[in-house]
Amino acid sequence: MICIVTGVSGSGKTTIGTLLSEKIKLPFFDADDFHPSANVEKMSQGIPLTDMDRMPWLNHLAEKIQEWEKSGGAILACSALKEAYRSILQSVPHNFWIHLQGEKLILEERLRNRKNHYMPPGLLTSQLDTWEQPAYGLHLDIKKSPEELVQTILDHIFSESPKSHVGIIGMGVMGKSLALNMAEKGIPVAVYNRHVPGKEEKIASDFAAKNQQFPLLQGFDDLEVFVSALELPRKILLMIPAGEAIDLQIEQLLPLINEGDIIIDGGNSFFEDSNRRSDELSKKGIHFLPMGVSGGEEGARKGPSLMPSGNKAAYDLMSAYLEKIAAKDKKGMACVTYVGPQGAGHFIKMVHNSIEYGEMQAIAETVHLLRFGLKLSLPESAKVLRNWITGGLKSYFLEITADILEIKENNEFLLDMILDQAEQKGTGGWSIQTALKYNSPYSSLFEAVTARQLSANKKDRSDLSQIFHHRFRAFAEDKVLMLEHLKNAYALTRIINHETGFKLMQNVSDALEWNLNFSEIARIWTNGCIIRSSLMEDLAEFFQSNHSIFHHKALIGKIKEWKPDLAYIVGMGLQHDFALPVMSASLNYLLGRITDDSSANLIQAQRDYFGAHTYKRKDDPEGLPRHTDWTTLKYKQLNLK
Ligand code: NAP
């Protein structure tokens, strides 16, 4: 946008132009600074400029205006008293004209009060006589304060331009991709990024300027202006880091928005924080939608899986937009559903990521066994995974892993150049915390997180590997048979990993009375998200009438069939010095779930022996707590005193 502020001397062009420039973050220029040296010389001698003198200057300004428009816009202060001058400056289609006008007495007083500025008497009168009233643009009376005038200009600019339907705060990887996805699907979208002087400047306006092929995208570098560009009720999507940043951003928004407006947190916030924010914002009349988003950069751009929760009425206002941008399942339905109250959307995104942790580690263990146990090259390992994909184990993770195994950089496999140090942050730790809080066993997640923690200290591992002479030992067994065992072991690990995740959701849903719909959750995870797979499609159907994966008739048969394969692979792998944390944890979990007589009676006995913690007896239907004086019993039985 090019704003040209016109008016005679003393009308406040520089003051208004500078203030406006701060608000809409466009550079400010004074036309007088562009006079050619001949004009400057004349003016310094007090000789009035003729129209002939002004022509090269106005033509130069017209060129500059075209240049400024290409780089995102500018604000220009120029007296432009005659229509002929203004028509030269109209060198781009959409100049926004602001004409400052006022009574002669006010102008004279202002000019008298100017310091270090010589104003020849009579010049103001001559300028006022020359002024040709334009029939267009915004005419402002300079009686009002500069702040009031700038507010009127802002209101005018944004009432003239159509309001955006959705606003996005945070122009990082996800915010940018979601903004382009919306603009492409016909949703007018305004974007904003925080302004950090010297570091983060003009991020949003530059982004919009670089994407002019999307005319529905508007970029703003001032929060107030961004908010005023949104239609009511405002729908503001936060795509910024979880934690304090969300609270601070909401705090900054609150004075600018109204009751009934909607704030959507699309980041990976901890669901208990989202529960708190839901309660706090609802007291203020602001609707809050915590929303899990999955699919990474590509998903956000082309179609993510969306998990919104919170205020249902607000969801109904947002659903049409979310359905437009979400991925579609195999029946063509959008991969978005209202998940439940409060932070339920962030909760299920957290569990989604927990399943993701287990999936990634299970594949990493499998590929290690293929490479160092079965001695397959990377392309051979990729081929095995591709066979599994077509052989019933289709999943996004297997597909990208097969790609990764084959990709080379400078003739070397890129995987072998990557340092074997992984990190765990946010959702992994929160899920463990939640699994413990809701007493939900989740050993595959615990082990996947632990494996990343162990990997983090490379130096320690390298030192100890020397001390213990650790090396993987290849299997001597038949490769074809081993591959069959491994495929089944991997497939069963995935089933168990999904069961633990869905069980955690069941436990929390029951405790918080969220009434989560697992069939819908599995359905919105069948496309657009990272853990999409043929297994997930199967689960979407299954959960329509069932609650636990271990009661899935078809899967019970497979679990029984593949259990010996998992046990065999875990046993062989451990004996050959492979760490298989998720595979072995999954087997232990399965055995723990299907064992009738567990070893926990001994644990109870020990606790009662040393700490009088009591236990319940099998032969007591009421399950009353009992305590035994174990020492007395021991001495009695041994006839000791
Ligand atoms: P990103 O690329 O790091 O971008 C973060 C954005 O937040 C940037 O625009 C950044 O602005 C802004 N920001 C940082 N600190 C801020 C603060 N204190 N106040 C206001 N704005 C702040 O992150 P991202 O990958 O887009 O992720 C955004 C959110 O989505 C996160 O919660 C993330 O966990 C979640 N998420 C990410 C993915 C993924 O695959 N990347 C997938 C699903 C969900 P500056 O440029 O000024 O620093």
XYZ file of C-alpha atoms and ligand atoms in Angstrom, residues 169-178 192-196 199-201 203 238-246 248-249 252 265-269 291-298 300 346 349 353 425 427 430 530, ligand 1:
100
model
C -0.439 -15.417 14.742
C 3.026 -16.993 14.301
C 4.645 -17.144 10.898
C 6.865 -20.156 11.592
C 6.828 -23.433 9.681
C 3.228 -24.331 10.599
C 1.642 -20.861 10.622
C 2.887 -20.058 7.110
C 1.759 -23.388 5.685
C -1.705 -23.155 7.257
C 0.783 -11.549 12.053
C 4.184 -12.302 13.552
C 5.660 -10.713 16.651
C 7.934 -7.725 16.028
C 11.367 -7.937 17.702
C 15.699 -9.399 14.781
C 12.146 -10.209 13.761
C 10.884 -7.377 11.601
C 7.996 -11.139 8.935
C -2.128 -19.160 17.480
C 0.713 -21.143 15.854
C 3.464 -20.351 18.347
C 5.460 -22.409 20.887
C 3.632 -23.991 23.815
C 3.959 -22.685 27.367
C 4.547 -19.127 28.480
C 4.429 -17.750 24.912
C 0.742 -18.739 24.660
C 1.690 -13.876 26.993
C 0.135 -13.773 23.532
C -1.659 -9.092 24.623
C -4.393 -22.662 20.086
C -3.067 -24.866 17.281
C 0.316 -25.517 18.941
C 1.392 -28.516 20.967
C 0.251 -27.156 24.324
C -6.639 -27.769 18.728
C -4.111 -30.467 17.979
C -2.601 -30.213 14.496
C -0.696 -33.066 12.884
C 1.006 -33.551 9.562
C 4.096 -31.366 9.848
C 4.860 -28.677 7.274
C 3.542 -30.621 4.290
C -0.339 -28.060 7.197
C -4.414 -31.156 22.915
C -2.560 -34.752 20.045
C 2.697 -38.067 19.560
C 10.808 -32.689 24.334
C 4.789 -34.260 24.419
C 3.972 -34.904 29.292
C 2.071 -38.617 10.865
P 8.431 -22.442 14.472
O 8.709 -22.698 13.053
O 9.541 -22.473 15.445
O 7.659 -21.044 14.588
C 7.280 -20.535 15.818
C 6.545 -19.239 15.591
O 6.162 -18.708 16.855
C 7.409 -18.188 14.912
O 6.592 -17.417 14.086
C 7.908 -17.378 16.100
O 8.192 -16.037 15.773
C 6.709 -17.396 16.991
N 7.092 -17.180 18.373
C 8.123 -17.739 19.045
N 8.120 -17.314 20.321
C 7.079 -16.468 20.437
C 6.561 -15.694 21.498
N 7.131 -15.736 22.704
N 5.483 -14.912 21.275
C 4.909 -14.864 20.058
N 5.344 -15.587 18.994
C 6.418 -16.387 19.196
O 7.340 -23.472 15.049
P 6.276 -24.333 14.252
O 6.911 -25.601 13.823
O 5.582 -23.501 13.268
O 5.276 -24.730 15.443
C 4.301 -23.853 15.967
C 3.475 -24.637 16.971
O 2.877 -25.753 16.303
C 4.299 -25.224 18.111
O 3.509 -25.295 19.275
C 4.594 -26.634 17.631
O 4.855 -27.533 18.680
C 3.292 -26.959 16.935
N 3.384 -27.993 15.895
C 4.473 -28.099 15.070
C 4.497 -29.089 14.107
C 5.670 -29.249 13.158
O 5.753 -30.287 12.495
N 6.542 -28.266 13.046
C 3.408 -29.964 13.963
C 2.300 -29.796 14.783
C 2.287 -28.814 15.755
P 9.706 -15.532 15.469
O 9.914 -15.867 14.033
O 9.569 -14.095 15.737
O 10.608 -16.250 16.402
